[in-house]
mmCIF file of C-alpha atoms and ligand atoms in Angstrom:
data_model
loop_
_atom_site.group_PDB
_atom_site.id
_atom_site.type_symbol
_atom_site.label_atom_id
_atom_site.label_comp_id
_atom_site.label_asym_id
_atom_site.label_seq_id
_atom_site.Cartn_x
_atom_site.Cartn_y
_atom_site.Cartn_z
ATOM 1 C CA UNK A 1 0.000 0.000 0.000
ATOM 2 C CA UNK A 2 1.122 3.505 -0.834
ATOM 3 C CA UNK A 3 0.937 6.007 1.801
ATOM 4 C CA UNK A 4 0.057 9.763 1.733
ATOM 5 C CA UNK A 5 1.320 11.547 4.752
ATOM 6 C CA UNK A 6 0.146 15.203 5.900
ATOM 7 C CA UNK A 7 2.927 16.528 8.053
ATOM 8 C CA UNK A 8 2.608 20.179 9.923
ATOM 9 C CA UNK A 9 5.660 22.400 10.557
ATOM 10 C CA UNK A 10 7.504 20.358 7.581
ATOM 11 C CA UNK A 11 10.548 23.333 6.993
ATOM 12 C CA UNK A 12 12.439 22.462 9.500
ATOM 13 C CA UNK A 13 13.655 20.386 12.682
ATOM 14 C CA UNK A 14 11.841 17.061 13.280
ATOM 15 C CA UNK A 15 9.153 17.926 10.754
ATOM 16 C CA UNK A 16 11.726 18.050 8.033
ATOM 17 C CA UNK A 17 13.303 15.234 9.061
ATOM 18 C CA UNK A 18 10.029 13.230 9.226
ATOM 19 C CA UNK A 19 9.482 14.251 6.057
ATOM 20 C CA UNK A 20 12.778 12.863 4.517
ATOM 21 C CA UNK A 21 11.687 9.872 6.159
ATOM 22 C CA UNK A 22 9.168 9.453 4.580
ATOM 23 C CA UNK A 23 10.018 10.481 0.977
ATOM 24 C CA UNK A 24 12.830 8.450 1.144
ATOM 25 C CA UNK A 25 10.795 5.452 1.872
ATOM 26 C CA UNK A 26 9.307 5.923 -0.994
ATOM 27 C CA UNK A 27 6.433 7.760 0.101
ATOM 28 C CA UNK A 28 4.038 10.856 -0.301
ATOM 29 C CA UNK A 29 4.247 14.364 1.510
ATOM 30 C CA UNK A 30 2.013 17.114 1.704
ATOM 31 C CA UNK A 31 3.906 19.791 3.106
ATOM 32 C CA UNK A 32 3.147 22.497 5.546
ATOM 33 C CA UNK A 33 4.820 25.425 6.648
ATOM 34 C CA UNK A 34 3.983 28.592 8.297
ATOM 35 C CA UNK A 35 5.823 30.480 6.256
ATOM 36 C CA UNK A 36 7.449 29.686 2.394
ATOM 37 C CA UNK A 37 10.003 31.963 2.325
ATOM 38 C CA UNK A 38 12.054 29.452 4.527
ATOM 39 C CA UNK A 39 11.846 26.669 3.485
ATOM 40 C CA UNK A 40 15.154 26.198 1.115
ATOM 41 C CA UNK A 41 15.773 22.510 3.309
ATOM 42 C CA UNK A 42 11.983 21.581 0.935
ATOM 43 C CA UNK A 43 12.597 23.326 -1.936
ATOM 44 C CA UNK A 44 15.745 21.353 -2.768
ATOM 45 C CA UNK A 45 13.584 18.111 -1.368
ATOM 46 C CA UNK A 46 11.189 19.295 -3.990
ATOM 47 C CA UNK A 47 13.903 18.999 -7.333
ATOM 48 C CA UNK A 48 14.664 15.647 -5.952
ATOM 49 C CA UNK A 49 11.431 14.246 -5.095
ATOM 50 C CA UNK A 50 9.239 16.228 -7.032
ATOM 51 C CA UNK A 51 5.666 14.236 -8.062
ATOM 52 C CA UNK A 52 6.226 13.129 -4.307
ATOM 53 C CA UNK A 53 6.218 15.988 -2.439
ATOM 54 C CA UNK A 54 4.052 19.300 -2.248
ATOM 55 C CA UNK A 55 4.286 22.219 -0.230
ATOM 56 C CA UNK A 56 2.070 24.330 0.623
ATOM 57 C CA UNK A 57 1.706 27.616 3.467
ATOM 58 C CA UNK A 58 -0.068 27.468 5.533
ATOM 59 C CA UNK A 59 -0.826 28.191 9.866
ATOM 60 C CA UNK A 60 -1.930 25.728 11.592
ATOM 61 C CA UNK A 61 -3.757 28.723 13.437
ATOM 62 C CA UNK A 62 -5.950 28.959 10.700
ATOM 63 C CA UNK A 63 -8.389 26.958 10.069
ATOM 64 C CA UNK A 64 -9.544 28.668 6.642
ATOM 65 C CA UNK A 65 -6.631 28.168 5.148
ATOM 66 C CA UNK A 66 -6.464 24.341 6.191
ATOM 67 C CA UNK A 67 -9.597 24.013 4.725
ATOM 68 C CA UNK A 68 -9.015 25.684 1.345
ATOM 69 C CA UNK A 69 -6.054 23.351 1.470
ATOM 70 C CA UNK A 70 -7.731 20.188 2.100
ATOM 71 C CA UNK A 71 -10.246 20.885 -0.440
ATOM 72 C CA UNK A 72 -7.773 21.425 -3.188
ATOM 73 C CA UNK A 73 -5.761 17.935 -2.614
ATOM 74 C CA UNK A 74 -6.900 14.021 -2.542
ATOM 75 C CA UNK A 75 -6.962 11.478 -0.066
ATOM 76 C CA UNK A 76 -4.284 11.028 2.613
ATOM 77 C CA UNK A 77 -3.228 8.339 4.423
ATOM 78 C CA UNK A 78 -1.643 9.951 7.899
ATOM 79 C CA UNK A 79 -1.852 13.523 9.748
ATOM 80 C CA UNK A 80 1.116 14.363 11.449
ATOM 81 C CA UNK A 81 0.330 17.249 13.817
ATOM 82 C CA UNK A 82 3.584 18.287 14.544
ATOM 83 C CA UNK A 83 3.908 22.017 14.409
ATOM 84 C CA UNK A 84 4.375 23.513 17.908
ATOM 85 C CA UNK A 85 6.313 26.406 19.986
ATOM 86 C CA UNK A 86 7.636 26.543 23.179
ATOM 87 C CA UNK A 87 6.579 29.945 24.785
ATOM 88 C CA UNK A 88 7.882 31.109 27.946
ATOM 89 C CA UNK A 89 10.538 28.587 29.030
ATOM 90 C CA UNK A 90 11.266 30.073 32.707
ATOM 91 C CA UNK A 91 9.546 30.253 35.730
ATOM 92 C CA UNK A 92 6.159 32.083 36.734
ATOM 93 C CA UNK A 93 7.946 35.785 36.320
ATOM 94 C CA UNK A 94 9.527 34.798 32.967
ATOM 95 C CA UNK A 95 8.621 38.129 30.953
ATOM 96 C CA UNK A 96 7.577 35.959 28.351
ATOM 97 C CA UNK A 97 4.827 34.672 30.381
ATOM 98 C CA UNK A 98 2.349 37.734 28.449
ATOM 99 C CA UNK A 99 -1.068 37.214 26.910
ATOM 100 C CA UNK A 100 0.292 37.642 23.425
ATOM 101 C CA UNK A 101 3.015 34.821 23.830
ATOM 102 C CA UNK A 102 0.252 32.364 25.980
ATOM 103 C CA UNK A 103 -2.334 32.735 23.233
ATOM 104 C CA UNK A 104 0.106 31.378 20.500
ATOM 105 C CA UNK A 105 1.215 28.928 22.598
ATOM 106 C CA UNK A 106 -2.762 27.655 23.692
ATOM 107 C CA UNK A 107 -3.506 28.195 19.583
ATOM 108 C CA UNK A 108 -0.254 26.575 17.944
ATOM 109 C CA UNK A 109 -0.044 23.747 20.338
ATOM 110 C CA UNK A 110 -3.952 23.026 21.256
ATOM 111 C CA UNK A 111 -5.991 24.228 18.669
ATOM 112 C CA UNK A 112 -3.466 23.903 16.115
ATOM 113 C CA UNK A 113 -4.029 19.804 15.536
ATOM 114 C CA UNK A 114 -7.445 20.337 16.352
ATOM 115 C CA UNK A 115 -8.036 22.823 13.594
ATOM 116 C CA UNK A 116 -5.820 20.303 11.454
ATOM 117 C CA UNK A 117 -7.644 16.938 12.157
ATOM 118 C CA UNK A 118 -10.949 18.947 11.503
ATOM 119 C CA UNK A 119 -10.130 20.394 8.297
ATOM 120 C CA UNK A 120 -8.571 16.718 6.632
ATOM 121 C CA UNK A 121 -10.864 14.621 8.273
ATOM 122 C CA UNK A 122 -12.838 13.812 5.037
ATOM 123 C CA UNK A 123 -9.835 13.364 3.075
ATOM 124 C CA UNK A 124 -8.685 10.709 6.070
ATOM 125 C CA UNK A 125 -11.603 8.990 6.104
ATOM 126 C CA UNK A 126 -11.005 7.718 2.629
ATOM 127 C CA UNK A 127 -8.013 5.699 3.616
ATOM 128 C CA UNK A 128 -7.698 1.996 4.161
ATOM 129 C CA UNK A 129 -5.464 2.584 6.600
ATOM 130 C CA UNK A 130 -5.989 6.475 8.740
ATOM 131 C CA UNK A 131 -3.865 7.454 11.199
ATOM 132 C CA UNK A 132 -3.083 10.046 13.139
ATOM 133 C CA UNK A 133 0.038 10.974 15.200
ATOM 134 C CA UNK A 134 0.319 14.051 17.217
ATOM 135 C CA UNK A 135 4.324 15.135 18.560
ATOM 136 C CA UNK A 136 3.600 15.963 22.122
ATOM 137 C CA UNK A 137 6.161 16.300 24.386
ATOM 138 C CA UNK A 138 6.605 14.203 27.810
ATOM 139 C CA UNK A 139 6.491 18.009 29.397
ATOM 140 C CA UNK A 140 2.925 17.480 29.446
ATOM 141 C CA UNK A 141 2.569 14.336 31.429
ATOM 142 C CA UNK A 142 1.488 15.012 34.802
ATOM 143 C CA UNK A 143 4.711 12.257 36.035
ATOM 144 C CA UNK A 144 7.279 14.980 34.279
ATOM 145 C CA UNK A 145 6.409 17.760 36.238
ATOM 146 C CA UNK A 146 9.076 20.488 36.910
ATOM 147 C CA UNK A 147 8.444 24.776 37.827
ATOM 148 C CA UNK A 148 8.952 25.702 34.639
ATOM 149 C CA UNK A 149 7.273 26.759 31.129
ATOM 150 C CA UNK A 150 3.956 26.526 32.664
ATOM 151 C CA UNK A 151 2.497 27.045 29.307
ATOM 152 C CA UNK A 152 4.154 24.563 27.015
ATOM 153 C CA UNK A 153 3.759 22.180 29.706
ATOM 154 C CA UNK A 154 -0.417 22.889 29.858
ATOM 155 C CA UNK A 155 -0.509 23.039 26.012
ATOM 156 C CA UNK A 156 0.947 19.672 25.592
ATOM 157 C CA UNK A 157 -0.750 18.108 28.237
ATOM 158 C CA UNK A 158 -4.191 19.538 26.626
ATOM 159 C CA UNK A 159 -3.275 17.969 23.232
ATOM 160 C CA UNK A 160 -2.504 14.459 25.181
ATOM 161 C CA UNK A 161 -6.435 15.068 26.525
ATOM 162 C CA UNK A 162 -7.898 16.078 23.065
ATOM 163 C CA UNK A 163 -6.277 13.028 21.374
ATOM 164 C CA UNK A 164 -7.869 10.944 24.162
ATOM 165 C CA UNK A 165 -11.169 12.682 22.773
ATOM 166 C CA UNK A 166 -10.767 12.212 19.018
ATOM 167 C CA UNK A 167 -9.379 8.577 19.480
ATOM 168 C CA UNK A 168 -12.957 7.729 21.000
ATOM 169 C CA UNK A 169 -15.006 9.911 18.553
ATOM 170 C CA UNK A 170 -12.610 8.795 15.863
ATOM 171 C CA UNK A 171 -12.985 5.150 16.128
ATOM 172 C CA UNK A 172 -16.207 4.202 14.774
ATOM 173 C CA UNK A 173 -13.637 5.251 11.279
ATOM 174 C CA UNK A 174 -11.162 2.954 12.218
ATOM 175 C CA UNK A 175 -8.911 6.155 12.687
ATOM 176 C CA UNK A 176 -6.277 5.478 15.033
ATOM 177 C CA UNK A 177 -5.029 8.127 16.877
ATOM 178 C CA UNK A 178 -2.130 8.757 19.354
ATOM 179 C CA UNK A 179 0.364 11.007 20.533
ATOM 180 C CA UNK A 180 4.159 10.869 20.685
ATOM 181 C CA UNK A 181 7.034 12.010 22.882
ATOM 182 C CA UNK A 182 9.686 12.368 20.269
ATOM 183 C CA UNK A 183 12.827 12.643 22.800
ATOM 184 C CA UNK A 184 15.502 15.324 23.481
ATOM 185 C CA UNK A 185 16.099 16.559 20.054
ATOM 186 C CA UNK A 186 18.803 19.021 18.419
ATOM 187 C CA UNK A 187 16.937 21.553 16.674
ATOM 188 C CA UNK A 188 15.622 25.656 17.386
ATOM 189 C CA UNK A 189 13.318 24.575 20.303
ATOM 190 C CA UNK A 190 15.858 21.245 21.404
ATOM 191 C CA UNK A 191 18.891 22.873 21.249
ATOM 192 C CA UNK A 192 22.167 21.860 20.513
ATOM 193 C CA UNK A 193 22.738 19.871 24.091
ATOM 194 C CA UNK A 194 19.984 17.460 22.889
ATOM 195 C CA UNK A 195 20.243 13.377 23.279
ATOM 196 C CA UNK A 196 19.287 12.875 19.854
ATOM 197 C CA UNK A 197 19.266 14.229 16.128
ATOM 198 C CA UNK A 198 16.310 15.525 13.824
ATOM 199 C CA UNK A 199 17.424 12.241 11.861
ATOM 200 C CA UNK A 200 17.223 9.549 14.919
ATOM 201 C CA UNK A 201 13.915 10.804 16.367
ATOM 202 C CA UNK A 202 11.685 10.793 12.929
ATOM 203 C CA UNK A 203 12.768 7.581 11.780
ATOM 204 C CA UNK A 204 11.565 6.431 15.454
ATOM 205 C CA UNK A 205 9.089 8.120 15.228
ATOM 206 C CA UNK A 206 8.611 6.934 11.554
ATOM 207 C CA UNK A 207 8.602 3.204 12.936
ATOM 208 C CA UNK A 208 6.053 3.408 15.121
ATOM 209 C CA UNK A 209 3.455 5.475 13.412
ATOM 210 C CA UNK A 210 3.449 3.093 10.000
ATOM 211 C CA UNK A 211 2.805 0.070 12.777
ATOM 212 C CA UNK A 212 0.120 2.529 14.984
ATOM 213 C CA UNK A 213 -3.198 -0.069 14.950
ATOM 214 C CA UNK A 214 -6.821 0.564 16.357
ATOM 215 C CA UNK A 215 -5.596 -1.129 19.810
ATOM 216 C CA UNK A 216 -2.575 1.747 20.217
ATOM 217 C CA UNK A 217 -5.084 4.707 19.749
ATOM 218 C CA UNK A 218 -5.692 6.689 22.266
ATOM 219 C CA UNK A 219 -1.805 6.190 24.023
ATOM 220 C CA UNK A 220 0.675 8.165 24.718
ATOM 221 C CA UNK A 221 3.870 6.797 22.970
ATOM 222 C CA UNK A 222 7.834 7.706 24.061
ATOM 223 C CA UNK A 223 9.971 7.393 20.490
ATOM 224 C CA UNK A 224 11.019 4.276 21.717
ATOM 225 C CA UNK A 225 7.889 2.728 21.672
ATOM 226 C CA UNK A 226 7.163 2.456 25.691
ATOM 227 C CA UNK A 227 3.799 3.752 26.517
ATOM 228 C CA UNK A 228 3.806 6.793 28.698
ATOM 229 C CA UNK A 229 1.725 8.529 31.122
ATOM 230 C CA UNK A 230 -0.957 11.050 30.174
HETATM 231 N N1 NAP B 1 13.008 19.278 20.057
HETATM 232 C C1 NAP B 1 12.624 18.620 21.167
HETATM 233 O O1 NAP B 1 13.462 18.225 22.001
HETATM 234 C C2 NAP B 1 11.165 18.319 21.395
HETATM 235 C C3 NAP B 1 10.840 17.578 22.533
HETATM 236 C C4 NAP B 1 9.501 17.266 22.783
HETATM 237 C C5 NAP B 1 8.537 17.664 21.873
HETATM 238 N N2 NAP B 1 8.874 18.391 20.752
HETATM 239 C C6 NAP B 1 7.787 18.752 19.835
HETATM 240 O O2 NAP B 1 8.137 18.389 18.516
HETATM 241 C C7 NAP B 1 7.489 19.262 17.584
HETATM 242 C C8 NAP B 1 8.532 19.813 16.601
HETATM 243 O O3 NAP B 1 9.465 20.576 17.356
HETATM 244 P P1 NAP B 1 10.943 20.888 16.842
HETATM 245 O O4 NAP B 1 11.868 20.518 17.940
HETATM 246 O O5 NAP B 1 11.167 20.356 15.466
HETATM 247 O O6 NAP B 1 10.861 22.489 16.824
HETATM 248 P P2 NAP B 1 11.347 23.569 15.753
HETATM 249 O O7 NAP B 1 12.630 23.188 15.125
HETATM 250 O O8 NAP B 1 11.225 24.860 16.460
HETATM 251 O O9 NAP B 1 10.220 23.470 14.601
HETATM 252 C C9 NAP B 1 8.884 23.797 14.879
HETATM 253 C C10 NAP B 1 8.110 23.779 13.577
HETATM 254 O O10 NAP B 1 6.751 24.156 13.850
HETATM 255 C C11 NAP B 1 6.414 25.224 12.950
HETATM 256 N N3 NAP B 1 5.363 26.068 13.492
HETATM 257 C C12 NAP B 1 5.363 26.760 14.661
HETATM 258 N N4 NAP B 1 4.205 27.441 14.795
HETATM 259 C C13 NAP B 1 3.453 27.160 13.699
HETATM 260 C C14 NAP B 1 2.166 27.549 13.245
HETATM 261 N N5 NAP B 1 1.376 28.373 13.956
HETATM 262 N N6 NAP B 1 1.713 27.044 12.063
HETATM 263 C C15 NAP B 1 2.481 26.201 11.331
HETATM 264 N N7 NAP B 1 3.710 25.814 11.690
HETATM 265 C C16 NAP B 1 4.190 26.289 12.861
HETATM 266 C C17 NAP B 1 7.709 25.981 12.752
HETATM 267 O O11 NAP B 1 7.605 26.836 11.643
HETATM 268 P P3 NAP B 1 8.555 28.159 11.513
HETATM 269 O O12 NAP B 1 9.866 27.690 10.964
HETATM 270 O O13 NAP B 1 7.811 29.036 10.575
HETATM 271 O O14 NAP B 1 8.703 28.745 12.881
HETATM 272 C C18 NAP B 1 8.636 24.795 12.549
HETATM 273 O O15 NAP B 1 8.491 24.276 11.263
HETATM 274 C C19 NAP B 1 6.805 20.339 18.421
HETATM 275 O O16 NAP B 1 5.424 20.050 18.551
HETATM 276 C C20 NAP B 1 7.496 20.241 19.760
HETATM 277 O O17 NAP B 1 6.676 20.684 20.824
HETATM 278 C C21 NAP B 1 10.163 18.714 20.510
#
């Protein structure tokens, strides 16, 4: 079976590198990214995979433009909500911790796969095989606590709930639907002290999403396949 993936936040970091993943397996990629003018890392993916690949802008903030997207393409295969920011990383007086920087935290993060699942729903539902993978982060599992970035922690542990939510409303479709801690990784939000690379996490991550099966969906996966805690 040929897959179509969808994968958010595709320009760069583990998004890229998913992507890669999955071109070079031979697969399909419909490409999103906040913003075109950087994304030179898909553009030279594009010469090289071209009839496999397509890009296209767009925020996952938006749901209009989702839409308009989804209505333009065919069926897909797998969403892979994977766009996210980190916020305010410090403690309660961080100066990031303003209404401006929370509400694109709460939108990317939260409403940001929400928006996504919603708008490429139909175009799921016409798969033999739909999944859907969210990259969470194990900051939002209640057994990871620590005192700081109280709002990337919230967000991600909101998008571990609302996967619980569309896994049950999801699975009279036989749409699996989980969410994934993809590790320590080196890129912009990682940084360069990370465990792991772009490279290592997504074809983890790769693994375990091609075997992700009606009795996985509503878990909470660590890249290495152990279940965690929501
Ligand atoms: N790196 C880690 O150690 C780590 C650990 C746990 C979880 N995660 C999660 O893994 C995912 C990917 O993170 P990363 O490390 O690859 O971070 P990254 O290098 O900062 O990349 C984040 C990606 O998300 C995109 N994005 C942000 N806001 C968006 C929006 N509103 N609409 C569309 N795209 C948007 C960014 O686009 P721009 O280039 O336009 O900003 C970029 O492509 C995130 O959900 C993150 O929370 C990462």
């Amino acid at each position: 079976m040929s897959y179509k993936f969808l994968i958010t936040g595709a320009n760069k970091g583990i998004g890229y590198a998913l992507t890669c993943e999955v071109l070079d397996k031979g697969y399909d990629v419909i490409a999103l990214c906040r913003d075109t003018s950087n994304t030179i890392n898909l553009d030279e993916l594009n010469s090289a995979y071209k009839d496999n690949l397509k890009i296209f802008k767009a925020d996952v903030a938006n749901e209009d433009r989702l839409r308009d997207i989804s209505d333009s393409i065919d069926g897909i295969d797998v969403i892979i909500c994977n766009a996210g920011i980190m916020g305010a990383k410090g403690g309660m007086f961080d100066q990031q911790n303003t209404p401006n920087t929370i509400l694109n935290v709460l939108m990317t993060n939260i409403a940001g796969p929400f928006f996504t699942i919603r708008a490429f729903l139909e175009k799921l539902k016409t798969s033999e095989k739909p999944k859907i993978a969210i990259i969470s982060s194990h900051m939002g599992s209640q057994q990871h606590g620590s005192n700081n970035a109280y709002f990337y922690r919230a967000s991600k542990a909101a998008v571990n709930n609302l996967m619980v939510t569309f896994s049950n409303e999801l699975q009279s479709y036989n749409i699996s639907v989980a969410a994934f801690h993809p590790g320590w990784v080196r890129t912009d939000m990682g940084g360069q002290y990370a465990s792991l690379s772009p490279e290592q996490s997504a074809k983890a991550l790769f693994k375990l999403i091609m075997k992700l099966n009606m009795e996985d969906s509503g878990n909470f996966f660590n890249y290495d396949g152990n279940n965690l805690h929501l």
